[in-house]
Amino acid sequence: MSIDADEFTARLKAERNDPAREERLRQDRRKRRRTIGIWAGAGVVLAGGFTFWLVDVTSGERPAEEPFAAGALNEALWPDSWPATTSSPFRGSPASGWDKADEDWGMPLPPVHPVDGLGEEQVTSGLGVVRDFLRETNVSDEVLLGEVPEKALALLAPDDPARTGLETAVAHPTEGRSPLEAFTRFDPEEVLVLGGVRDQGSMTYEAAPGGGLLVHADYTFVYAVTKPEDGWEVVPGRPEAARVVVRRRLTATVREGKLLLGPAGHVIANTACPGPDDGFIHPLFYKERAKVKGGKEFDPYADGATFPEASAGVCLRPTRT
């Protein structure tokens, strides 16, 4: 059947002037929008399904001992409740932003001013001796590797009874006479201390009765450790790291560049309790901590005057490290 040009043109004009034409066009546009919406919705469902899977494989509700889908989620985004690894050992810890105690700027001295006959130079020197003692007892490789802390002991006055007591405690640790009262020591066959010990604290000072500088120090040190071998790889290639928090308070008198130790106290968070009397800290890793029941809970990062001490038969269990 053939249609000549005049007839075809007349039909187009008739369709263009048809009152129902606009309604048909509107319905056609609605149909196309619905089709696009269906495909877009399918995309959202697929994306949502992927998100659900991602959350599921990286959720803190999964068993803690399962690997956490390596590569599915950057470790920096892991929940704080998940174990730390050697890649980011201070993740989730308040100490993550603290100074490194072994750096030159670590453990800064307080503002210095003369006190009762002691000039600024003498005060600065006395504070420096206390800082050196804190570093040698809590940060130096010598002490962290469990060796005899000769440099720390050499800072004590020869006639200070505390020096003899600490030398005996290091050589023959027993219950009630532990080098951990002054020294932070780990057994290198049990754990390796990762670099960058974190610290935060303060020192105040005054003139000492009888001469010299009396210094009061209150410092918290945080250590990240891992097992030298056979440690749990939280994800492949990233062994677990545990943290130990040590808080120390001490009073010391500085005379002629040497220390006379006064009242002191310490608390160690995340160590086996009761542990062997061998003069070492024995850190608990994630699976070991999960098995610990009972004990007195405390926050090793809490401010204030309270200073929990572990008493006989009572273990301290940190709420965080």
Steps between C-alpha positions, in 0.01 A plus 500: 500500500653833403434845644576807299680800650189718537313230690800434731534870578131528576519206741795655691310824539198312628707313760673821610161666556350196675391612856608163646857532369637689806346247739666212312836680518462557877421132555803400293728728708362355825565147372862582416557663840362189674737280300800715592388502865476122507855460370630766738327328789658173400838673513426629850398151611820355361708773666309450823562129482871559458498742793317243714762240405783741577354582839437133567854385422655783702248521782615505860212259567686222324708270719801699617740223403399506132719686252331821405478472120844629411481795264124544535541784746799722574639422842469864604122456473478187713291522817708569811386168645691305234858393577780732396772379264865584452395724210311734732580393857351807674175505302207555732718604794491842670879486475497504119553876495742523791867592473764234451696482823825405327500802268686820583173686555349224713440563871543879486607672821261736678562877497804576713536769764734544801391348831644578842860556406502271196551684174337414168806305388496285812126439470533407132785262581304335782191451287719356226640238737146389593404484133813296423406260779146459365636433152760253624242315712215497246622570147863400442576186300705374793205486736236396244712201400507383859868567557647642821418874474849620584448857375187546709667363814800727443272805530418409861712627785741227621371534856133480398352181654265480200798432276606192692140378515450536123831329421390206714154495339648484150741223593254297710137600438252359749146565611497835672839598358462551126709718268169596337450739788742731319587341165289407198648170382391243242632153428641520143430131448130567564432833329661762281443865589407701192661840453360828619403466866228757569498712812306775671552654842623787706759611754479753779780614728591688813797550727582185695536510877870483573593630157459389141200481269194295593322373187159335473442308174187332368537331161315243295690290244329291233678214326404303189634146490475197276609140523842422349359187337180299471288808557145525369477668161179698527507524122768339284832677541387711795575343841305608805637774724403534866541808717621539858437816702737584786432795726767614742507756777817581682651757728873556485750744645782609273827589668830541318358335189385182676158381608368400838172319443199578716143365496406333173211306351425320177225312321537270200204444270472186289739256657446146623355501851608321700821468305835336567743681731765531233520880480336525155170632368304227323259669255164344420396480138145518367396138543669479841325814624165359390547210743573722802211513743463689824746747636455867571427707190674834458578753228878550473440829318274651765606837636487604862660407825377141509786262443394135516752262646477125463475352847564144604253268334337779294575539131438818302323465166526800263192614313720618214864524396 
